[in-house]
Short mmCIF file of C-alpha atoms in Angstrom, two decimals:
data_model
loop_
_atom_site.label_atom_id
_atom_site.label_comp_id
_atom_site.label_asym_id
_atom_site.label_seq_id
_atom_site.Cartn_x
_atom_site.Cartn_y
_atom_site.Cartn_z
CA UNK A 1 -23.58 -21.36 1.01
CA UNK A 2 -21.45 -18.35 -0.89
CA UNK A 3 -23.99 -14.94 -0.65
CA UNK A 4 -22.78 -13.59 -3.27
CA UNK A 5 -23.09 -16.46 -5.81
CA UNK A 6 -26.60 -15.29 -6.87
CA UNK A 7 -24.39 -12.08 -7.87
CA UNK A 8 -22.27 -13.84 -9.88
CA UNK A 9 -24.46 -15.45 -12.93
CA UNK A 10 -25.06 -11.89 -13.82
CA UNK A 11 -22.44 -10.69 -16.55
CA UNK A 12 -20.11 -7.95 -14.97
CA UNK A 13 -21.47 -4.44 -16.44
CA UNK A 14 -18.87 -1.43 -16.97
CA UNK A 15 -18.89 1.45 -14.58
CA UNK A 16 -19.48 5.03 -15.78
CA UNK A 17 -16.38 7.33 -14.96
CA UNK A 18 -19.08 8.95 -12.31
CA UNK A 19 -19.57 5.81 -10.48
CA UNK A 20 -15.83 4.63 -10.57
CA UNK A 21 -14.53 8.06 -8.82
CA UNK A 22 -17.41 7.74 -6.17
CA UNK A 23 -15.86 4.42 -5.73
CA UNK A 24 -12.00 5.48 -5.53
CA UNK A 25 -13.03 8.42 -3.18
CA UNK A 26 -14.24 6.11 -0.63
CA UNK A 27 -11.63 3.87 -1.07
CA UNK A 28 -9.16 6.82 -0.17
CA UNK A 29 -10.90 6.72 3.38
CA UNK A 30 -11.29 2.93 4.08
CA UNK A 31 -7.95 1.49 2.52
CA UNK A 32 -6.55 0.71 6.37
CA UNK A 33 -4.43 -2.12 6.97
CA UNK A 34 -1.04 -1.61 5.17
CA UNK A 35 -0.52 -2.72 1.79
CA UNK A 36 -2.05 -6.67 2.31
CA UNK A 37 -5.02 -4.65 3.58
CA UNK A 38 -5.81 -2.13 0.61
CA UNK A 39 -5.10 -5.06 -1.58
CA UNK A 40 -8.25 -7.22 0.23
CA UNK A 41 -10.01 -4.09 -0.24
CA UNK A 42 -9.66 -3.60 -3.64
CA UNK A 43 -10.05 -6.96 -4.49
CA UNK A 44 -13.17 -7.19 -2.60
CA UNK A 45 -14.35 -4.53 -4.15
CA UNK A 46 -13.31 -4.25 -8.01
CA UNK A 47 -13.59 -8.48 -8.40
CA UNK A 48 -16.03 -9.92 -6.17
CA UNK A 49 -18.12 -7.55 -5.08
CA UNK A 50 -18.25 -5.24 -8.15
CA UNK A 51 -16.89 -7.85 -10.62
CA UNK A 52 -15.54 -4.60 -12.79
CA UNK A 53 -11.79 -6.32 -13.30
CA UNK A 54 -11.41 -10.09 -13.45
CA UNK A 55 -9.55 -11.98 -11.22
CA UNK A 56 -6.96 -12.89 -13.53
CA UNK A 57 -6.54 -9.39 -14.72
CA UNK A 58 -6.48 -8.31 -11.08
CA UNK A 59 -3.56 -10.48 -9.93
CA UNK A 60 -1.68 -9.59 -13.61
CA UNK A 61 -1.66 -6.08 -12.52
CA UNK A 62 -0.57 -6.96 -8.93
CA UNK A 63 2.12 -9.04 -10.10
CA UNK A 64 3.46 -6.39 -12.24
CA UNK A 65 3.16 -3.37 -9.32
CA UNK A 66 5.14 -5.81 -6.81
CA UNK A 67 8.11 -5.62 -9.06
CA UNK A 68 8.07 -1.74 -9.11
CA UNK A 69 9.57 1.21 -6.82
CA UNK A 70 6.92 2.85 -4.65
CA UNK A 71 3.87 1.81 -2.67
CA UNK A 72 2.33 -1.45 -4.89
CA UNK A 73 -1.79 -0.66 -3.37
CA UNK A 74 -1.43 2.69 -4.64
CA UNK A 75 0.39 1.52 -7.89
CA UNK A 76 -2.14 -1.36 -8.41
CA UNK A 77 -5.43 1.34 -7.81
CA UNK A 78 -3.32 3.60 -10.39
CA UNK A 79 -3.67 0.65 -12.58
CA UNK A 80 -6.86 -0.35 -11.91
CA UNK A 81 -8.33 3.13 -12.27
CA UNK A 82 -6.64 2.79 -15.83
CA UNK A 83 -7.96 -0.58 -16.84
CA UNK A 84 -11.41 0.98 -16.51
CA UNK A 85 -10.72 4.61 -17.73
CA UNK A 86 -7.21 4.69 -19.03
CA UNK A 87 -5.49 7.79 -18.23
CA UNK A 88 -8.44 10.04 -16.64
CA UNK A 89 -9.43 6.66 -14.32
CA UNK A 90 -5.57 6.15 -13.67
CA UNK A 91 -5.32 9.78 -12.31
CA UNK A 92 -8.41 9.88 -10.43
CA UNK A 93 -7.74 6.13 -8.64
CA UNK A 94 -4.09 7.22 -7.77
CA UNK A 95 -4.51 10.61 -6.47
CA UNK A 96 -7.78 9.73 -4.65
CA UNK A 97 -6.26 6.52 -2.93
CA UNK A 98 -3.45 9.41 -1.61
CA UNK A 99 -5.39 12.51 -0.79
CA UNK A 100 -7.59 11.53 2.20
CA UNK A 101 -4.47 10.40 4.26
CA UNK A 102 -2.50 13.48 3.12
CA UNK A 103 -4.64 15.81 4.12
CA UNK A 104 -5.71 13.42 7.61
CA UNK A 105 -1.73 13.36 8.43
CA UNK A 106 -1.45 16.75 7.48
CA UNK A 107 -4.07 17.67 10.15
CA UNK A 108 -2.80 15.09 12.23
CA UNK A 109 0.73 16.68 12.21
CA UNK A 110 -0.22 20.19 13.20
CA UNK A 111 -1.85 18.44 16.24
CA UNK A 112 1.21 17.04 16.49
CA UNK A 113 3.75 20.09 17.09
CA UNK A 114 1.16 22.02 18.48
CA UNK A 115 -1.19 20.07 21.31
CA UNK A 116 0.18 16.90 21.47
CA UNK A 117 -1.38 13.17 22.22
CA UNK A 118 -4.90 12.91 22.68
CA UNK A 119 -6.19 10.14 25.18
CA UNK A 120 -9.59 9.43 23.20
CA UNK A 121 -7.75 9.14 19.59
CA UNK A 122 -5.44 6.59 21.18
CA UNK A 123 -8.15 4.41 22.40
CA UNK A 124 -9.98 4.52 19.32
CA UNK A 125 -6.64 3.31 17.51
CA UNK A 126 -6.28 0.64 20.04
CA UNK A 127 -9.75 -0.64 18.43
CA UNK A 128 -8.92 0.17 14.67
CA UNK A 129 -5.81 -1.77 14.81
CA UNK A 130 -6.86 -5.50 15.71
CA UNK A 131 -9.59 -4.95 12.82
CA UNK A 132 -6.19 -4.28 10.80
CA UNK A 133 -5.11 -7.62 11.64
CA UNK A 134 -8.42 -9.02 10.55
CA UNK A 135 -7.81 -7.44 7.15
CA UNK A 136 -4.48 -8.63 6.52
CA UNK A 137 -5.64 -12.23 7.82
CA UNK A 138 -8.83 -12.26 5.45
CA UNK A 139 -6.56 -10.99 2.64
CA UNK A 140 -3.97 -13.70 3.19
CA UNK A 141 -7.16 -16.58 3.16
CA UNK A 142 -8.92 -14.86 0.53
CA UNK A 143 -5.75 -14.66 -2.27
CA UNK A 144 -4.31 -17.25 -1.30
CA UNK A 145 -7.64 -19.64 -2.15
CA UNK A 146 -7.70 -17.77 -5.62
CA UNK A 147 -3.69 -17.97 -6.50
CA UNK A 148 -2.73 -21.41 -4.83
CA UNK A 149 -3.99 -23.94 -7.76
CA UNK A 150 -0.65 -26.25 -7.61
CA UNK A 151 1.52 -27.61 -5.32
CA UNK A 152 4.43 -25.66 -6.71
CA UNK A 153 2.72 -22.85 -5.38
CA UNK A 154 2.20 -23.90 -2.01
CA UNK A 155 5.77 -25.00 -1.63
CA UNK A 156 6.39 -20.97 -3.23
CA UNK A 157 4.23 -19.74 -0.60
CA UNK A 158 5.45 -21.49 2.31
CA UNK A 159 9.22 -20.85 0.85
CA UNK A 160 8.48 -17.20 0.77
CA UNK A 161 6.67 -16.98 4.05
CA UNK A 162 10.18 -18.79 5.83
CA UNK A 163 12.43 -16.82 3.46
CA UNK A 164 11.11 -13.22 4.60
CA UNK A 165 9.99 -14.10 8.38
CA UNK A 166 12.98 -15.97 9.11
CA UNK A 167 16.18 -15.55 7.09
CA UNK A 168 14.95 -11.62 6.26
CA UNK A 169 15.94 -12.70 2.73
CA UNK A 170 14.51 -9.14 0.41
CA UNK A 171 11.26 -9.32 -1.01
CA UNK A 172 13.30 -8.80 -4.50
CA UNK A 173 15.15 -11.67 -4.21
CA UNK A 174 11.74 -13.85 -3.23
CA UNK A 175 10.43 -13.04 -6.25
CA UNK A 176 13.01 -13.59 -8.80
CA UNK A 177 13.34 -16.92 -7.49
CA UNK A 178 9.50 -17.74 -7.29
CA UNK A 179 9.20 -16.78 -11.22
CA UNK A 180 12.38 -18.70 -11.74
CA UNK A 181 10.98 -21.64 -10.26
CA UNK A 182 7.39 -21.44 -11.92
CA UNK A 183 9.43 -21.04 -14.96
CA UNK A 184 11.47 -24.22 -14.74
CA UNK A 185 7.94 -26.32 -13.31
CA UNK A 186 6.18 -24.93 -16.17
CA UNK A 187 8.60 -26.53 -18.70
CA UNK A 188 8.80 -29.70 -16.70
CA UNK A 189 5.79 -30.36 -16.20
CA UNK A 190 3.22 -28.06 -17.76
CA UNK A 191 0.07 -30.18 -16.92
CA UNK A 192 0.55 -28.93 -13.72
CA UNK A 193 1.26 -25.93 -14.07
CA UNK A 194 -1.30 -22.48 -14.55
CA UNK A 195 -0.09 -20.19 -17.07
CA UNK A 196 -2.16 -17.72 -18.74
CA UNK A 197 -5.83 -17.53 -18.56
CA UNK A 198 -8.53 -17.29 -20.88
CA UNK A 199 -11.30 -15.55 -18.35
CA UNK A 200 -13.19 -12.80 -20.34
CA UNK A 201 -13.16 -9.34 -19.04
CA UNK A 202 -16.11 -7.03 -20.48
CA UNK A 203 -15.58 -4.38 -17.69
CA UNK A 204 -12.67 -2.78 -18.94
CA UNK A 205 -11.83 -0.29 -21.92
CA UNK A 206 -10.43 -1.58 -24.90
CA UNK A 207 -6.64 -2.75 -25.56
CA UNK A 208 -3.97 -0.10 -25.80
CA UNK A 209 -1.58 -0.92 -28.22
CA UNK A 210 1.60 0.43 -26.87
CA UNK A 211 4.06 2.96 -29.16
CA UNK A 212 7.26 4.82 -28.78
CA UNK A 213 5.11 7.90 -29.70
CA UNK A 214 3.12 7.33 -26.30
CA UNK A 215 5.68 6.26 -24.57
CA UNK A 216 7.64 9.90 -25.14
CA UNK A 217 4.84 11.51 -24.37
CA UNK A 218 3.87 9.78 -21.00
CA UNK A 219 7.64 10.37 -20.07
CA UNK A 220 8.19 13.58 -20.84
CA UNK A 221 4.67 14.79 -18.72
CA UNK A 222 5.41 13.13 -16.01
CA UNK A 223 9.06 14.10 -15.69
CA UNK A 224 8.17 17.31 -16.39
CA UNK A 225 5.49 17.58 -13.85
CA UNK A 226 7.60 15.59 -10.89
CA UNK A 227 10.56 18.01 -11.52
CA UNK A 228 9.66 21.43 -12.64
CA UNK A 229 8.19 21.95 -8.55
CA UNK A 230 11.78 20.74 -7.04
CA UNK A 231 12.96 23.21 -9.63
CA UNK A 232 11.09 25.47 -8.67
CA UNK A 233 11.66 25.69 -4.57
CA UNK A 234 15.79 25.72 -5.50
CA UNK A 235 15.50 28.72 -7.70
CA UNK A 236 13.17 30.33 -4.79
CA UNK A 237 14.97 28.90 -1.68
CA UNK A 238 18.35 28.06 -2.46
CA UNK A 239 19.39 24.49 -2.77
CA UNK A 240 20.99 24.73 1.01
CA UNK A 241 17.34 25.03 2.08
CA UNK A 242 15.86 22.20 3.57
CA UNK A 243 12.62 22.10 1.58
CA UNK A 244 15.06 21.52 -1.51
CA UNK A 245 16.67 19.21 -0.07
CA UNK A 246 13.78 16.98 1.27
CA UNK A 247 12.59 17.42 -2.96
CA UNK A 248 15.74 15.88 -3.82
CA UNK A 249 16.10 13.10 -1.37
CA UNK A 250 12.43 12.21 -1.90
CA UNK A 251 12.82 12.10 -5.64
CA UNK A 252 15.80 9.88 -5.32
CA UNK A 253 14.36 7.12 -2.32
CA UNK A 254 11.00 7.73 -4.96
CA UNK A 255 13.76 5.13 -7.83
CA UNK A 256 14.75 2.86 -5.47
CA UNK A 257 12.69 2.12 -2.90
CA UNK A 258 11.96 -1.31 -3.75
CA UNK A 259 10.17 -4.07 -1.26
CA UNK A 260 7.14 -1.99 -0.52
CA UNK A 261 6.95 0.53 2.78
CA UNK A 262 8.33 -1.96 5.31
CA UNK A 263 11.77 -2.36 3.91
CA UNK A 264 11.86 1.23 2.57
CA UNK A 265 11.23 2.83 6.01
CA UNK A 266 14.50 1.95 7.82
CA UNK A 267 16.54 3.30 5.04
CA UNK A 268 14.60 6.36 4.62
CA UNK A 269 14.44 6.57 8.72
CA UNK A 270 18.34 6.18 9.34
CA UNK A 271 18.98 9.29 6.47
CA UNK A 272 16.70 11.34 7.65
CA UNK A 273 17.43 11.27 11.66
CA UNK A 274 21.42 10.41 11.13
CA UNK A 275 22.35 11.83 7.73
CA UNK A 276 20.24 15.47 7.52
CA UNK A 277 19.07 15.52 10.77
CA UNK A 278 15.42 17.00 9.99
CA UNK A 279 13.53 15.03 12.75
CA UNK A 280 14.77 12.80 16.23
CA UNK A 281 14.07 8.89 16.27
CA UNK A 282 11.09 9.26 19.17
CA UNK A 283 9.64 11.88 16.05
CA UNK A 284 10.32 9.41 13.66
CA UNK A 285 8.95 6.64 15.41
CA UNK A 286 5.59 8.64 16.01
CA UNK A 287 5.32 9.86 12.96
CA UNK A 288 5.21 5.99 11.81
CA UNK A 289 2.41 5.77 14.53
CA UNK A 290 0.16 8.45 12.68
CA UNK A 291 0.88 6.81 9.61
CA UNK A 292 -0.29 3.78 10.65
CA UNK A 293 -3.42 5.14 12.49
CA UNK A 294 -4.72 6.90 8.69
CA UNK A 295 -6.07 5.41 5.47
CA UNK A 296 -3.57 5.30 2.52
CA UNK A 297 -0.41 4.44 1.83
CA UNK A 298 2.10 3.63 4.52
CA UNK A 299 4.73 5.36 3.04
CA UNK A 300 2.72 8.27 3.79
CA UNK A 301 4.83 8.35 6.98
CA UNK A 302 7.44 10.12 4.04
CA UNK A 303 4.99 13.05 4.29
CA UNK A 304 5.65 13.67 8.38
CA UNK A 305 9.17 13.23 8.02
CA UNK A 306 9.07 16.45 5.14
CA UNK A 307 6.43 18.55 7.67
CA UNK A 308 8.85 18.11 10.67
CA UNK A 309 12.30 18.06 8.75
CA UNK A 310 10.78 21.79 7.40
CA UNK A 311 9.23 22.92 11.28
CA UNK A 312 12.32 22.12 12.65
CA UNK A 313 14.59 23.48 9.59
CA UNK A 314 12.10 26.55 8.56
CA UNK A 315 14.70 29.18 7.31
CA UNK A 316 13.13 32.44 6.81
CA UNK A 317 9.62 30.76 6.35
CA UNK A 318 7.42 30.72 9.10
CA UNK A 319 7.55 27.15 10.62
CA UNK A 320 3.55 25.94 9.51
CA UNK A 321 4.21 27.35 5.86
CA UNK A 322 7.59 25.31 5.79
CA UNK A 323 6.09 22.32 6.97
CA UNK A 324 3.06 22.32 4.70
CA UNK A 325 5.48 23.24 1.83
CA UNK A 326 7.76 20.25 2.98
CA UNK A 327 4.48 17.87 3.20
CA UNK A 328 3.43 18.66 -0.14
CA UNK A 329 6.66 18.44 -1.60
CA UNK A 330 7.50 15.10 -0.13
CA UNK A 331 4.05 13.99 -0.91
CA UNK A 332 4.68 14.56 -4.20
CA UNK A 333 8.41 13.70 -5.07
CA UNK A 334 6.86 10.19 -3.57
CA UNK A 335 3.78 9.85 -5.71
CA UNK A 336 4.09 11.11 -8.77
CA UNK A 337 7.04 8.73 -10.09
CA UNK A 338 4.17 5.87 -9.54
CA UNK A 339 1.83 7.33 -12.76
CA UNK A 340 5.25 7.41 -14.80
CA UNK A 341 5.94 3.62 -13.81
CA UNK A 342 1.84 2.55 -14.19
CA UNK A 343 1.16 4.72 -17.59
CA UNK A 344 4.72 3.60 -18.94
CA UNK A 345 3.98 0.28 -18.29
CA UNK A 346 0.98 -0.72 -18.11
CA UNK A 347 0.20 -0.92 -22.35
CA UNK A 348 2.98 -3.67 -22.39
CA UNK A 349 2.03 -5.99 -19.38
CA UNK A 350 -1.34 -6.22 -21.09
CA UNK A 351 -0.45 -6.66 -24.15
CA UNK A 352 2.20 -9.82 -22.57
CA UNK A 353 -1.04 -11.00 -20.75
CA UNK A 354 -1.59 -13.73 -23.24
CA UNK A 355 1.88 -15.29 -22.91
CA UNK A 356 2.12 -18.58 -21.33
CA UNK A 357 5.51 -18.47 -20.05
CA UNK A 358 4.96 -15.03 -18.13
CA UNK A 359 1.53 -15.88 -16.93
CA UNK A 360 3.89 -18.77 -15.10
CA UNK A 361 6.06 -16.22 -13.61
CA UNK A 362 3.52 -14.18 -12.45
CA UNK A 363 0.98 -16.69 -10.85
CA UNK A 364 4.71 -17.32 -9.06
CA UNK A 365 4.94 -13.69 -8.14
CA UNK A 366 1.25 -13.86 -6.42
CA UNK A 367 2.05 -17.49 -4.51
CA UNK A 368 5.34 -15.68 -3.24
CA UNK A 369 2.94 -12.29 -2.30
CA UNK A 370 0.91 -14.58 -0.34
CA UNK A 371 3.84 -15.80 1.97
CA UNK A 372 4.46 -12.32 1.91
CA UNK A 373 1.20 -11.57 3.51
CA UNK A 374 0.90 -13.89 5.40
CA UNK A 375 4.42 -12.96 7.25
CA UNK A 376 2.93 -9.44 7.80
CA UNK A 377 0.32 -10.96 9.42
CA UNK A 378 2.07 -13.21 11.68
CA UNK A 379 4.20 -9.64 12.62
CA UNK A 380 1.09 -7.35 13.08
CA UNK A 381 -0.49 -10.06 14.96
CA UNK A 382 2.38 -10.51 17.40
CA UNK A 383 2.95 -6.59 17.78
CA UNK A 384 -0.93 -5.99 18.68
CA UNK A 385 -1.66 -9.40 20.54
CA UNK A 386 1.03 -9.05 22.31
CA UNK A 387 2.39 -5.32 23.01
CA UNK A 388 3.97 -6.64 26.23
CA UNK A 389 5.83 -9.73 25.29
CA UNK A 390 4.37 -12.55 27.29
CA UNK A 391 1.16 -10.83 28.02
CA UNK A 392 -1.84 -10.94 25.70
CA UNK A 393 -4.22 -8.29 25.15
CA UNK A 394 -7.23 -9.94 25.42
CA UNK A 395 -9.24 -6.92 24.21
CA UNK A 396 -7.32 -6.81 21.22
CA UNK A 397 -7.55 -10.21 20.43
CA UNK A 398 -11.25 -10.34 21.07
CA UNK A 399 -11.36 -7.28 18.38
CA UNK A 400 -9.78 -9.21 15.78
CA UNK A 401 -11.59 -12.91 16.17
CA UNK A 402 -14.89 -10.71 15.52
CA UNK A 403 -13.66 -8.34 12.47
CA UNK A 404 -12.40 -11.51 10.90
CA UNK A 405 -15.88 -13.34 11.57
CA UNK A 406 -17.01 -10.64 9.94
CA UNK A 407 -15.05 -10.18 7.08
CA UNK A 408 -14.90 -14.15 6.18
CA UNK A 409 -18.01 -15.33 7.93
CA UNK A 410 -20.59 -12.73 7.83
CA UNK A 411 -19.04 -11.12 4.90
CA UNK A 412 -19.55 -7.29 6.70
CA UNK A 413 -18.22 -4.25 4.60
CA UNK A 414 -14.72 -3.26 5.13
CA UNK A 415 -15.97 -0.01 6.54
CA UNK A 416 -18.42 -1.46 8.67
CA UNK A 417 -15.76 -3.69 10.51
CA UNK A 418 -13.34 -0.38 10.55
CA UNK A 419 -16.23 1.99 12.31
CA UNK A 420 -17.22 -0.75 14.65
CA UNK A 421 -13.75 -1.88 15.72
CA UNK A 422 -13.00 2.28 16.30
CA UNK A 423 -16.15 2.33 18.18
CA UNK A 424 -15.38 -0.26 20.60
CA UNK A 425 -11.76 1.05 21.43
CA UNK A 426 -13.54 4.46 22.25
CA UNK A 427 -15.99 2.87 24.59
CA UNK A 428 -13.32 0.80 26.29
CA UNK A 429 -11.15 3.91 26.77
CA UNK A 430 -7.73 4.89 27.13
CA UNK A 431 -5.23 2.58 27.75
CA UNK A 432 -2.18 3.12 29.76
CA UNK A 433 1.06 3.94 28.04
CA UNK A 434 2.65 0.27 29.55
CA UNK A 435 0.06 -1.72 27.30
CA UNK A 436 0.08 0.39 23.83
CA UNK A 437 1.21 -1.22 20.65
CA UNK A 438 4.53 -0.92 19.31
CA UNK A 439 3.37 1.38 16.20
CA UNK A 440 5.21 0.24 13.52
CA UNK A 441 6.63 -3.09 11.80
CA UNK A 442 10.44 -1.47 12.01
CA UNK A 443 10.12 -0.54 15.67
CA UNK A 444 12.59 -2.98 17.28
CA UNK A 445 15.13 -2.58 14.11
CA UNK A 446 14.77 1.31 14.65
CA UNK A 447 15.49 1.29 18.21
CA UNK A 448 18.40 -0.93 18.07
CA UNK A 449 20.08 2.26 15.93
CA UNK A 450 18.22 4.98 17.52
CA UNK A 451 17.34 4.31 21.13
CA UNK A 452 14.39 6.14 22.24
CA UNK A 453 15.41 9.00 25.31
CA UNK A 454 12.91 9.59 27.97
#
């Protein structure tokens, strides 16, 4: 029997702006587990726990964030945030979903250049991480019950899951051709077929009818406010200076980084170790271990590579002022392009909800997001079962057969799993360097091109 289905014949009831920032706030500090993590979370959270966004609505928005630039969990809290508050909720859910794991990695980084590893942190990371894999798993199960409903989209799923483990075809690519194919099944044979929904949705503020008026407006602000600070450092430091430099590159990588954090980083990786030289591969590759280790965003790991590309490149600054500077500006060069995509966009996928035909492509979209997920599980699961290929970590995979009991069984809060999965990697202790976990999905692809030195 479903706990939670006494819950459910209560209507949803909308949150005050108080109780949704309490809610974004803590979700700054427990969205672990990549981007198929924080998704699980949120829709945990906002659908079935708190029932303040309907499914539907949900997956709509996560459709329409996989086909954008940038990191899709933040983009999709952005949008959530906005769905409930429009453009004070959008703020507040974006930036809050960011700032606990900038200012984490930010502490995390000082550490870094100035005391090195720490034994006890590693073993409680060797705890947090199989409860990662539980995430990811429970996220794969749980979406894909709610967005499989044909057998098109199992085939989609399955496709996608082959297409991106297998043949490395790009996640762009995947989806075109799942909302191509939903598309030609949904004029086929559209009895079969799931297009757009008629679910009711009481929890969110009322329609925004889209203009040009708004749409000037939202562009101009947010250009303005992602490009008068890069200004800004070039008039003060020069545009030699690395700080402007890292501003520049960040804005650009912020356009085109499509495919979420795992098939940004070895772009982003190979120009900033090869191209401008601000960190070494082994600083790269444990910077993407401290990213992975903190709540937030992957792409975070952008936010290292600015603090040491500024320690290392400090110019007249004194190196822990650079490399806050270069945190900050990286941070944001990365983050605030995501409000200009969301707040641009977002009137005009809702008010396209209703449409038949693109409610085909998009329940597409989330069937190909679940092969997607489902890959990064199968990855994760491989790099933290198995950190020694051949040899399982029977620890680890002990960890992970619990948090997902948890999480699907016993139905435990996120955080709950998190703390006690921490907890028992601190009580087991540190583990020797032979068994740790590769840190990072790009870690053999990375080492191929930049060998780690001893």
């Amino acid at each position: 029997m479903n706990p939670t289905a006494p819950e459910q014949t209560s209507p949803p009831v909308a949150p005050t702006f108080r109780e949704a920032l309490r809610f974004w706030l803590k979700l700054g500090f427990i969205s672990f587990g990549g981007p198929a993590g924080q998704i699980a979370i949120m829709h945990t959270e906002l659908v079935e726990r708190r029932r303040w966004i309907s499914e539907e609505r949900f997956l709509h928005a996560l459709n329409y964030c996989m086909l954008l630039p940038g990191p899709e969990a933040q983009q999709l809290a952005t949008y959530s945030g906005w769905l409930l508050h429009r453009t004070r909720g959008g703020i507040a859910a974006g930036a809050l979903f960011v700032l606990p794991s900038m200012l984490i990695l930010w502490g995390l980084s000082v550490l870094y250049v100035t005391a090195g590893n720490v034994p006890q942190v590693a073993a409680i990371f060797h705890g947090l991480k199989p409860a990662v894999l539980a995430i990811v798993a429970a996220a794969a199960l749980r979406i894909g019950r709610k967005a499989l409903k044909s057998e098109l989209h199992w085939l989609i799923a399955a496709l996608s899951f082959g297409a991106i483990c297998f043949v490395r075809v790009p996640f762009p690519l995947i989806v075109v051709a799942a909302a191509l194919a939903e598309l030609a099944g949904g004029k086929l044979w559209p009895g079969k077929f799931r297009g757009a929904s008629d679910e009711k949705d009481v929890a969110t503020a009322p329609a925004m009818r889209p203009s040009l008026k708004r749409a000037l407006r939202v562009t101009v602000t947010c250009l303005a406010l992602w490009w008068l600070p890069v200004a800004a450092l070039g008039l003060w430091l020069g545009a030699g200076h690395a700080l402007f430099r890292e501003a520049i590159f960040f804005s650009k990588a912020a356009m085109v980084t499509f495919g979420g954090a795992y098939a940004v980083l070895p772009y982003v990786s190979q120009q900033a170790v090869a191209a401008h030289g601000w960190l070494s591969a082994p600083q790269m590759l444990d910077g993407l271990g401290l990213a992975e280790t903190t709540p937030g965003p992957l792409i975070i790991v952008l936010q290292f590579v600015g603090f040491l590309g500024a320690w290392n490149h400090p110019g007249a600054l004194p190196p822990l002022l650079a490399a806050t500077l270069g945190a900050l500006i990286t941070t944001w060069t990365t983050f605030v392009p995501c409000f200009l995509w969301i707040f641009l966009g977002a009137p005009h996928i809702e008010q396209l909800r209703g449409s038949r035909m693109l409610g085909f492509a998009l329940s597409a979209v989330t069937a190909a997001v679940v092969g997607v997920i489902l890959n990064l599980a199968v990855w994760f699961g491989e790099a933290v079962l198995f950190p020694v290929p051949g040899k399982c970590d029977w620890f680890a995979l002990a960890v992970s057969l619990a948090a997902l009991l948890a999480l699907v069984r016993w139905r435990w809060n996120v955080l709950a799993v998190i703390a006690a999965a921490a907890a028992a990697g601190l009580l087991r202790g540190p583990i020797s360097e032979g068994k740790s976990t590769p840190p990072v999905a790009i870690l053999a692809p990375m080492e191929n091109v930049f060998p780690r030195t001893q």
